JSON list of C-alpha atoms and ligand atoms in Angstrom, two decimals:
[
{"chain": "A", "resi": 1, "resn": "MET", "atom": "CA", "xyz": [68.47, 6.01, 130.95]},
{"chain": "A", "resi": 2, "resn": "THR", "atom": "CA", "xyz": [70.95, 3.11, 131.76]},
{"chain": "A", "resi": 3, "resn": "ARG", "atom": "CA", "xyz": [74.46, 2.71, 129.84]},
{"chain": "A", "resi": 4, "resn": "ALA", "atom": "CA", "xyz": [77.02, 0.34, 130.07]},
{"chain": "A", "resi": 5, "resn": "ILE", "atom": "CA", "xyz": [80.70, 0.20, 128.40]},
{"chain": "A", "resi": 6, "resn": "CYS", "atom": "CA", "xyz": [82.15, -3.25, 127.05]},
{"chain": "A", "resi": 7, "resn": "PRO", "atom": "CA", "xyz": [85.51, -2.79, 126.63]},
{"chain": "A", "resi": 8, "resn": "GLY", "atom": "CA", "xyz": [88.16, -4.24, 124.61]},
{"chain": "A", "resi": 9, "resn": "SER", "atom": "CA", "xyz": [90.92, -4.50, 121.96]},
{"chain": "A", "resi": 10, "resn": "PHE", "atom": "CA", "xyz": [88.97, -6.44, 119.18]},
{"chain": "A", "resi": 11, "resn": "ASP", "atom": "CA", "xyz": [92.09, -7.45, 117.26]},
{"chain": "A", "resi": 12, "resn": "PRO", "atom": "CA", "xyz": [89.80, -7.79, 115.60]},
{"chain": "A", "resi": 13, "resn": "VAL", "atom": "CA", "xyz": [85.87, -8.42, 116.70]},
{"chain": "A", "resi": 14, "resn": "THR", "atom": "CA", "xyz": [84.44, -11.73, 116.88]},
{"chain": "A", "resi": 15, "resn": "ASN", "atom": "CA", "xyz": [80.57, -13.43, 117.33]},
{"chain": "A", "resi": 16, "resn": "GLY", "atom": "CA", "xyz": [82.13, -14.06, 120.95]},
{"chain": "A", "resi": 17, "resn": "HIS", "atom": "CA", "xyz": [82.15, -10.57, 121.48]},
{"chain": "A", "resi": 18, "resn": "ILE", "atom": "CA", "xyz": [79.13, -9.73, 119.50]},
{"chain": "A", "resi": 19, "resn": "ASN", "atom": "CA", "xyz": [77.15, -12.45, 121.51]},
{"chain": "A", "resi": 20, "resn": "ILE", "atom": "CA", "xyz": [78.11, -10.08, 124.79]},
{"chain": "A", "resi": 21, "resn": "ILE", "atom": "CA", "xyz": [77.40, -6.99, 123.11]},
{"chain": "A", "resi": 22, "resn": "GLU", "atom": "CA", "xyz": [74.24, -8.28, 121.88]},
{"chain": "A", "resi": 23, "resn": "ARG", "atom": "CA", "xyz": [72.81, -9.55, 125.36]},
{"chain": "A", "resi": 24, "resn": "SER", "atom": "CA", "xyz": [74.26, -6.22, 126.88]},
{"chain": "A", "resi": 25, "resn": "ALA", "atom": "CA", "xyz": [71.93, -4.37, 124.93]},
{"chain": "A", "resi": 26, "resn": "ARG", "atom": "CA", "xyz": [69.06, -6.08, 125.81]},
{"chain": "A", "resi": 27, "resn": "LEU", "atom": "CA", "xyz": [69.80, -4.98, 129.35]},
{"chain": "A", "resi": 28, "resn": "PHE", "atom": "CA", "xyz": [70.65, -1.90, 129.17]},
{"chain": "A", "resi": 29, "resn": "ASP", "atom": "CA", "xyz": [69.43, 1.08, 127.36]},
{"chain": "A", "resi": 30, "resn": "GLU", "atom": "CA", "xyz": [72.33, 2.06, 125.86]},
{"chain": "A", "resi": 31, "resn": "VAL", "atom": "CA", "xyz": [75.80, -0.05, 125.03]},
{"chain": "A", "resi": 32, "resn": "LEU", "atom": "CA", "xyz": [78.83, 1.82, 124.24]},
{"chain": "A", "resi": 33, "resn": "VAL", "atom": "CA", "xyz": [81.87, -0.27, 122.63]},
{"chain": "A", "resi": 34, "resn": "LEU", "atom": "CA", "xyz": [85.33, 0.95, 123.67]},
{"chain": "A", "resi": 35, "resn": "VAL", "atom": "CA", "xyz": [88.27, 0.02, 121.68]},
{"chain": "A", "resi": 36, "resn": "SER", "atom": "CA", "xyz": [91.58, 0.04, 123.80]},
{"chain": "A", "resi": 37, "resn": "THR", "atom": "CA", "xyz": [95.18, 0.28, 122.51]},
{"chain": "A", "resi": 38, "resn": "ASN", "atom": "CA", "xyz": [97.03, -2.65, 124.14]},
{"chain": "A", "resi": 39, "resn": "SER", "atom": "CA", "xyz": [100.24, -1.27, 125.52]},
{"chain": "A", "resi": 40, "resn": "SER", "atom": "CA", "xyz": [101.74, -4.33, 126.01]},
{"chain": "A", "resi": 41, "resn": "LYS", "atom": "CA", "xyz": [101.23, -5.70, 122.00]},
{"chain": "A", "resi": 42, "resn": "LYS", "atom": "CA", "xyz": [101.01, -4.15, 118.67]},
{"chain": "A", "resi": 43, "resn": "PRO", "atom": "CA", "xyz": [97.65, -4.71, 117.37]},
{"chain": "A", "resi": 44, "resn": "ALA", "atom": "CA", "xyz": [97.40, -6.81, 114.01]},
{"chain": "A", "resi": 45, "resn": "PHE", "atom": "CA", "xyz": [94.73, -4.21, 112.95]},
{"chain": "A", "resi": 46, "resn": "SER", "atom": "CA", "xyz": [95.07, -0.51, 113.21]},
{"chain": "A", "resi": 47, "resn": "MET", "atom": "CA", "xyz": [92.45, 1.35, 116.02]},
{"chain": "A", "resi": 48, "resn": "GLU", "atom": "CA", "xyz": [90.85, 2.74, 112.80]},
{"chain": "A", "resi": 49, "resn": "GLU", "atom": "CA", "xyz": [90.05, -0.91, 111.03]},
{"chain": "A", "resi": 50, "resn": "ARG", "atom": "CA", "xyz": [88.94, -2.17, 114.86]},
{"chain": "A", "resi": 51, "resn": "VAL", "atom": "CA", "xyz": [86.59, 0.56, 115.15]},
{"chain": "A", "resi": 52, "resn": "GLU", "atom": "CA", "xyz": [85.33, 0.49, 111.36]},
{"chain": "A", "resi": 53, "resn": "LEU", "atom": "CA", "xyz": [84.94, -3.51, 111.99]},
{"chain": "A", "resi": 54, "resn": "LEU", "atom": "CA", "xyz": [82.86, -3.06, 115.18]},
{"chain": "A", "resi": 55, "resn": "ARG", "atom": "CA", "xyz": [80.91, -0.02, 113.51]},
{"chain": "A", "resi": 56, "resn": "LYS", "atom": "CA", "xyz": [80.08, -2.27, 110.69]},
{"chain": "A", "resi": 57, "resn": "SER", "atom": "CA", "xyz": [79.19, -5.40, 113.37]},
{"chain": "A", "resi": 58, "resn": "THR", "atom": "CA", "xyz": [76.64, -3.87, 115.00]},
{"chain": "A", "resi": 59, "resn": "ALA", "atom": "CA", "xyz": [74.72, -1.75, 112.92]},
{"chain": "A", "resi": 60, "resn": "HIS", "atom": "CA", "xyz": [71.77, -3.42, 113.09]},
{"chain": "A", "resi": 61, "resn": "PHE", "atom": "CA", "xyz": [71.69, -3.02, 117.14]},
{"chain": "A", "resi": 62, "resn": "PRO", "atom": "CA", "xyz": [70.30, 0.56, 117.24]},
{"chain": "A", "resi": 63, "resn": "ASN", "atom": "CA", "xyz": [71.33, 1.05, 120.82]},
{"chain": "A", "resi": 64, "resn": "VAL", "atom": "CA", "xyz": [75.11, 0.59, 120.27]},
{"chain": "A", "resi": 65, "resn": "ARG", "atom": "CA", "xyz": [77.74, 3.30, 119.62]},
{"chain": "A", "resi": 66, "resn": "VAL", "atom": "CA", "xyz": [81.51, 2.28, 119.04]},
{"chain": "A", "resi": 67, "resn": "GLU", "atom": "CA", "xyz": [84.20, 4.74, 119.73]},
{"chain": "A", "resi": 68, "resn": "LYS", "atom": "CA", "xyz": [87.63, 4.97, 120.45]},
{"chain": "A", "resi": 69, "resn": "LEU", "atom": "CA", "xyz": [88.87, 5.16, 123.91]},
{"chain": "A", "resi": 70, "resn": "GLU", "atom": "CA", "xyz": [91.12, 8.14, 125.09]},
{"chain": "A", "resi": 71, "resn": "GLY", "atom": "CA", "xyz": [92.74, 7.71, 128.23]},
{"chain": "A", "resi": 72, "resn": "LEU", "atom": "CA", "xyz": [91.66, 5.98, 131.39]},
{"chain": "A", "resi": 73, "resn": "LEU", "atom": "CA", "xyz": [88.67, 3.82, 130.78]},
{"chain": "A", "resi": 74, "resn": "ALA", "atom": "CA", "xyz": [87.50, 5.05, 134.82]},
{"chain": "A", "resi": 75, "resn": "ASP", "atom": "CA", "xyz": [87.67, 8.44, 133.58]},
{"chain": "A", "resi": 76, "resn": "TYR", "atom": "CA", "xyz": [85.95, 7.88, 130.30]},
{"chain": "A", "resi": 77, "resn": "ALA", "atom": "CA", "xyz": [83.15, 6.13, 131.93]},
{"chain": "A", "resi": 78, "resn": "TYR", "atom": "CA", "xyz": [82.50, 9.08, 134.47]},
{"chain": "A", "resi": 79, "resn": "ARG", "atom": "CA", "xyz": [82.34, 11.37, 131.72]},
{"chain": "A", "resi": 80, "resn": "ALA", "atom": "CA", "xyz": [80.35, 9.55, 129.37]},
{"chain": "A", "resi": 81, "resn": "GLY", "atom": "CA", "xyz": [77.72, 8.96, 132.30]},
{"chain": "A", "resi": 82, "resn": "ALA", "atom": "CA", "xyz": [78.31, 5.07, 132.77]},
{"chain": "A", "resi": 83, "resn": "ASP", "atom": "CA", "xyz": [78.16, 3.26, 135.74]},
{"chain": "A", "resi": 84, "resn": "THR", "atom": "CA", "xyz": [78.62, -0.18, 134.14]},
{"chain": "A", "resi": 85, "resn": "LEU", "atom": "CA", "xyz": [81.46, -2.23, 132.70]},
{"chain": "A", "resi": 86, "resn": "ILE", "atom": "CA", "xyz": [80.58, -5.30, 131.28]},
{"chain": "A", "resi": 87, "resn": "LYS", "atom": "CA", "xyz": [83.12, -8.26, 130.49]},
{"chain": "A", "resi": 88, "resn": "GLY", "atom": "CA", "xyz": [82.72, -11.46, 129.31]},
{"chain": "A", "resi": 89, "resn": "LEU", "atom": "CA", "xyz": [83.85, -14.49, 130.63]},
{"chain": "A", "resi": 90, "resn": "ARG", "atom": "CA", "xyz": [85.08, -17.57, 129.01]},
{"chain": "A", "resi": 91, "resn": "ALA", "atom": "CA", "xyz": [86.88, -19.69, 131.45]},
{"chain": "A", "resi": 92, "resn": "VAL", "atom": "CA", "xyz": [88.65, -19.13, 135.00]},
{"chain": "A", "resi": 93, "resn": "THR", "atom": "CA", "xyz": [91.61, -18.21, 133.00]},
{"chain": "A", "resi": 94, "resn": "ASP", "atom": "CA", "xyz": [90.45, -14.88, 132.37]},
{"chain": "A", "resi": 95, "resn": "PHE", "atom": "CA", "xyz": [89.02, -14.79, 135.89]},
{"chain": "A", "resi": 96, "resn": "GLU", "atom": "CA", "xyz": [92.09, -13.28, 138.09]},
{"chain": "A", "resi": 97, "resn": "TYR", "atom": "CA", "xyz": [93.40, -10.55, 135.57]},
{"chain": "A", "resi": 98, "resn": "GLU", "atom": "CA", "xyz": [89.57, -9.48, 135.17]},
{"chain": "A", "resi": 99, "resn": "PHE", "atom": "CA", "xyz": [89.10, -9.39, 138.83]},
{"chain": "A", "resi": 100, "resn": "GLN", "atom": "CA", "xyz": [91.96, -7.24, 139.22]},
{"chain": "A", "resi": 101, "resn": "LEU", "atom": "CA", "xyz": [90.99, -5.14, 136.43]},
{"chain": "A", "resi": 102, "resn": "ALA", "atom": "CA", "xyz": [87.72, -4.52, 138.38]},
{"chain": "A", "resi": 103, "resn": "LEU", "atom": "CA", "xyz": [89.03, -3.66, 141.45]},
{"chain": "A", "resi": 104, "resn": "ILE", "atom": "CA", "xyz": [91.56, -0.74, 140.36]},
{"chain": "A", "resi": 105, "resn": "ASN", "atom": "CA", "xyz": [88.39, 0.39, 138.19]},
{"chain": "A", "resi": 106, "resn": "LYS", "atom": "CA", "xyz": [86.53, 0.42, 141.19]},
{"chain": "A", "resi": 107, "resn": "LYS", "atom": "CA", "xyz": [89.44, 2.33, 143.08]},
{"chain": "A", "resi": 108, "resn": "LEU", "atom": "CA", "xyz": [89.59, 4.81, 140.58]},
{"chain": "A", "resi": 109, "resn": "ASN", "atom": "CA", "xyz": [85.72, 5.62, 140.10]},
{"chain": "A", "resi": 110, "resn": "PRO", "atom": "CA", "xyz": [83.82, 4.29, 142.88]},
{"chain": "A", "resi": 111, "resn": "HIS", "atom": "CA", "xyz": [81.20, 4.83, 141.14]},
{"chain": "A", "resi": 112, "resn": "LEU", "atom": "CA", "xyz": [81.52, 2.25, 138.17]},
{"chain": "A", "resi": 113, "resn": "GLU", "atom": "CA", "xyz": [80.54, -1.36, 139.13]},
{"chain": "A", "resi": 114, "resn": "THR", "atom": "CA", "xyz": [81.92, -3.96, 136.61]},
{"chain": "A", "resi": 115, "resn": "LEU", "atom": "CA", "xyz": [79.38, -6.77, 135.77]},
{"chain": "A", "resi": 116, "resn": "PHE", "atom": "CA", "xyz": [80.86, -10.16, 134.26]},
{"chain": "A", "resi": 117, "resn": "MET", "atom": "CA", "xyz": [78.92, -11.86, 131.73]},
{"chain": "A", "resi": 118, "resn": "THR", "atom": "CA", "xyz": [79.29, -15.97, 131.16]},
{"chain": "A", "resi": 119, "resn": "THR", "atom": "CA", "xyz": [79.84, -16.83, 127.84]},
{"chain": "A", "resi": 120, "resn": "ASP", "atom": "CA", "xyz": [77.45, -18.62, 125.36]},
{"chain": "A", "resi": 121, "resn": "PRO", "atom": "CA", "xyz": [79.46, -22.01, 125.34]},
{"chain": "A", "resi": 122, "resn": "GLN", "atom": "CA", "xyz": [79.67, -22.31, 122.14]},
{"chain": "A", "resi": 123, "resn": "TYR", "atom": "CA", "xyz": [82.42, -19.26, 122.01]},
{"chain": "A", "resi": 124, "resn": "MET", "atom": "CA", "xyz": [83.88, -20.46, 124.85]},
{"chain": "A", "resi": 125, "resn": "TYR", "atom": "CA", "xyz": [87.29, -21.38, 122.59]},
{"chain": "A", "resi": 126, "resn": "LEU", "atom": "CA", "xyz": [86.85, -18.11, 120.54]},
{"chain": "A", "resi": 127, "resn": "SER", "atom": "CA", "xyz": [89.47, -15.56, 121.19]},
{"chain": "A", "resi": 128, "resn": "SER", "atom": "CA", "xyz": [91.00, -12.94, 118.50]},
{"chain": "A", "resi": 129, "resn": "SER", "atom": "CA", "xyz": [94.43, -14.58, 118.75]},
{"chain": "A", "resi": 130, "resn": "MET", "atom": "CA", "xyz": [92.63, -17.90, 117.39]},
{"chain": "A", "resi": 131, "resn": "VAL", "atom": "CA", "xyz": [90.57, -15.76, 114.74]},
{"chain": "A", "resi": 132, "resn": "ARG", "atom": "CA", "xyz": [94.18, -14.01, 113.48]},
{"chain": "A", "resi": 133, "resn": "GLU", "atom": "CA", "xyz": [96.14, -17.54, 113.89]},
{"chain": "A", "resi": 134, "resn": "VAL", "atom": "CA", "xyz": [94.32, -19.43, 111.89]},
{"chain": "A", "resi": 135, "resn": "GLY", "atom": "CA", "xyz": [93.41, -16.75, 109.00]},
{"chain": "A", "resi": 136, "resn": "ALA", "atom": "CA", "xyz": [96.81, -15.68, 108.69]},
{"chain": "A", "resi": 137, "resn": "TYR", "atom": "CA", "xyz": [97.09, -19.49, 107.33]},
{"chain": "A", "resi": 138, "resn": "GLY", "atom": "CA", "xyz": [94.28, -19.40, 105.26]},
{"chain": "A", "resi": 139, "resn": "GLY", "atom": "CA", "xyz": [91.81, -21.30, 107.20]},
{"chain": "A", "resi": 140, "resn": "ASP", "atom": "CA", "xyz": [88.26, -21.02, 107.28]},
{"chain": "A", "resi": 141, "resn": "ILE", "atom": "CA", "xyz": [87.20, -18.05, 110.40]},
{"chain": "A", "resi": 142, "resn": "SER", "atom": "CA", "xyz": [83.75, -18.05, 109.07]},
{"chain": "A", "resi": 143, "resn": "GLU", "atom": "CA", "xyz": [82.20, -19.28, 112.14]},
{"chain": "A", "resi": 144, "resn": "PHE", "atom": "CA", "xyz": [84.51, -17.00, 114.31]},
{"chain": "A", "resi": 145, "resn": "VAL", "atom": "CA", "xyz": [83.78, -13.62, 112.58]},
{"chain": "A", "resi": 146, "resn": "PRO", "atom": "CA", "xyz": [80.47, -11.78, 112.00]},
{"chain": "A", "resi": 147, "resn": "PRO", "atom": "CA", "xyz": [79.38, -12.15, 108.35]},
{"chain": "A", "resi": 148, "resn": "GLU", "atom": "CA", "xyz": [79.56, -8.05, 107.47]},
{"chain": "A", "resi": 149, "resn": "ILE", "atom": "CA", "xyz": [83.29, -8.66, 108.44]},
{"chain": "A", "resi": 150, "resn": "LEU", "atom": "CA", "xyz": [84.55, -11.50, 107.12]},
{"chain": "A", "resi": 151, "resn": "GLU", "atom": "CA", "xyz": [85.89, -11.14, 103.80]},
{"chain": "A", "resi": 152, "resn": "GLU", "atom": "CA", "xyz": [87.67, -7.83, 104.84]},
{"chain": "A", "resi": 153, "resn": "VAL", "atom": "CA", "xyz": [89.44, -9.60, 107.84]},
{"chain": "A", "resi": 154, "resn": "GLN", "atom": "CA", "xyz": [90.07, -12.60, 106.02]},
{"chain": "A", "resi": 155, "resn": "ALA", "atom": "CA", "xyz": [92.10, -10.24, 103.57]},
{"chain": "A", "resi": 156, "resn": "ARG", "atom": "CA", "xyz": [93.69, -8.37, 105.45]},
{"chain": "A", "resi": 157, "resn": "LEU", "atom": "CA", "xyz": [95.29, -10.92, 107.70]},
{"chain": "A", "resi": 158, "resn": "ALA", "atom": "CA", "xyz": [96.65, -13.06, 104.19]},
{"chain": "A", "resi": 159, "resn": "GLN", "atom": "CA", "xyz": [98.05, -9.53, 103.34]},
{"chain": "A", "resi": 160, "resn": "LYS", "atom": "CA", "xyz": [99.69, -9.30, 106.32]},
{"chain": "A", "resi": 161, "resn": "GLN", "atom": "CA", "xyz": [101.01, -12.79, 106.40]},
{"chain": "A", "resi": 162, "resn": "GLU", "atom": "CA", "xyz": [102.61, -12.10, 103.01]},
{"chain": "A", "resi": 163, "resn": "GLU", "atom": "CA", "xyz": [104.70, -8.57, 104.47]},
{"chain": "A", "resi": 164, "resn": "ASN", "atom": "CA", "xyz": [105.86, -10.95, 107.54]},
{"chain": "A", "resi": 165, "resn": "GLY", "atom": "CA", "xyz": [106.42, -14.18, 105.27]},
{"chain": "B", "resi": 1, "resn": "ADP", "atom": "P1", "xyz": [90.52, -10.96, 123.79]},
{"chain": "B", "resi": 1, "resn": "ADP", "atom": "O1", "xyz": [90.40, -11.79, 125.17]},
{"chain": "B", "resi": 1, "resn": "ADP", "atom": "O2", "xyz": [90.21, -12.28, 122.14]},
{"chain": "B", "resi": 1, "resn": "ADP", "atom": "O3", "xyz": [91.65, -10.22, 123.06]},
{"chain": "B", "resi": 1, "resn": "ADP", "atom": "P2", "xyz": [89.02, -8.28, 124.08]},
{"chain": "B", "resi": 1, "resn": "ADP", "atom": "O4", "xyz": [90.58, -7.93, 124.69]},
{"chain": "B", "resi": 1, "resn": "ADP", "atom": "O5", "xyz": [89.12, -7.66, 122.68]},
{"chain": "B", "resi": 1, "resn": "ADP", "atom": "O6", "xyz": [89.40, -9.62, 123.65]},
{"chain": "B", "resi": 1, "resn": "ADP", "atom": "O7", "xyz": [87.83, -8.57, 124.82]},
{"chain": "B", "resi": 1, "resn": "ADP", "atom": "C1", "xyz": [86.90, -8.19, 125.10]},
{"chain": "B", "resi": 1, "resn": "ADP", "atom": "C2", "xyz": [86.25, -8.31, 126.22]},
{"chain": "B", "resi": 1, "resn": "ADP", "atom": "O8", "xyz": [85.42, -9.57, 125.52]},
{"chain": "B", "resi": 1, "resn": "ADP", "atom": "C3", "xyz": [86.77, -9.04, 127.48]},
{"chain": "B", "resi": 1, "resn": "ADP", "atom": "O9", "xyz": [85.82, -9.11, 128.54]},
{"chain": "B", "resi": 1, "resn": "ADP", "atom": "C4", "xyz": [86.86, -10.58, 127.19]},
{"chain": "B", "resi": 1, "resn": "ADP", "atom": "O10", "xyz": [86.57, -11.37, 128.05]},
{"chain": "B", "resi": 1, "resn": "ADP", "atom": "C5", "xyz": [85.58, -11.00, 126.20]},
{"chain": "B", "resi": 1, "resn": "ADP", "atom": "N1", "xyz": [85.99, -11.99, 125.44]},
{"chain": "B", "resi": 1, "resn": "ADP", "atom": "C6", "xyz": [86.32, -11.64, 124.21]},
{"chain": "B", "resi": 1, "resn": "ADP", "atom": "N2", "xyz": [86.31, -13.48, 123.87]},
{"chain": "B", "resi": 1, "resn": "ADP", "atom": "C7", "xyz": [85.00, -13.47, 124.16]},
{"chain": "B", "resi": 1, "resn": "ADP", "atom": "C8", "xyz": [83.86, -14.88, 124.18]},
{"chain": "B", "resi": 1, "resn": "ADP", "atom": "N3", "xyz": [84.11, -15.76, 123.21]},
{"chain": "B", "resi": 1, "resn": "ADP", "atom": "N4", "xyz": [83.12, -15.15, 124.87]},
{"chain": "B", "resi": 1, "resn": "ADP", "atom": "C9", "xyz": [82.65, -14.09, 125.98]},
{"chain": "B", "resi": 1, "resn": "ADP", "atom": "N5", "xyz": [83.74, -13.01, 126.09]},
{"chain": "B", "resi": 1, "resn": "ADP", "atom": "C10", "xyz": [84.61, -13.19, 125.27]}
]
């Protein structure tokens, strides 16, 4: 039984994330998507919202599970019996930070391997922050987020913009 973890903050999940999750689900028996808190920034979507949006967007993949990340990723992977982390790479700019993270995770859990998956070129420019920015001003995000969650994400971003406005 092979089990891989796709970690991220998913604030919110984008089609770029789904592409990496889907391709991982073809390679591994089970894929665990782990939603992390990002200590350096306040998320636009709460942990519960991010988990829920991911569950709705991945419901059609029978071997994908979505959970909240508690504690250290390296420890969680050990407890969950997963020995592979999958990270999506968009451009070289992603690489330096991801390389550092991979080395730290390897140090914390020597059995944990990080595999990098190159983005599908159509998603190269796509990030959660871009979705938040375009959505906040009422721009069309239908090509950027899964159809199952489009309305919810649009409504939430517009509401947030109004609150901050
Ligand atoms: P973001 O950088 O969009 O805030 P996350 O922290 O949620 O993303 O990222 C989770 C994982 O998904 C990371 O490995 C990240 O490199 C990857 N990822 C994010 N967007 C894309 C994309 N458009 N194509 C491929 N991988 C991506």
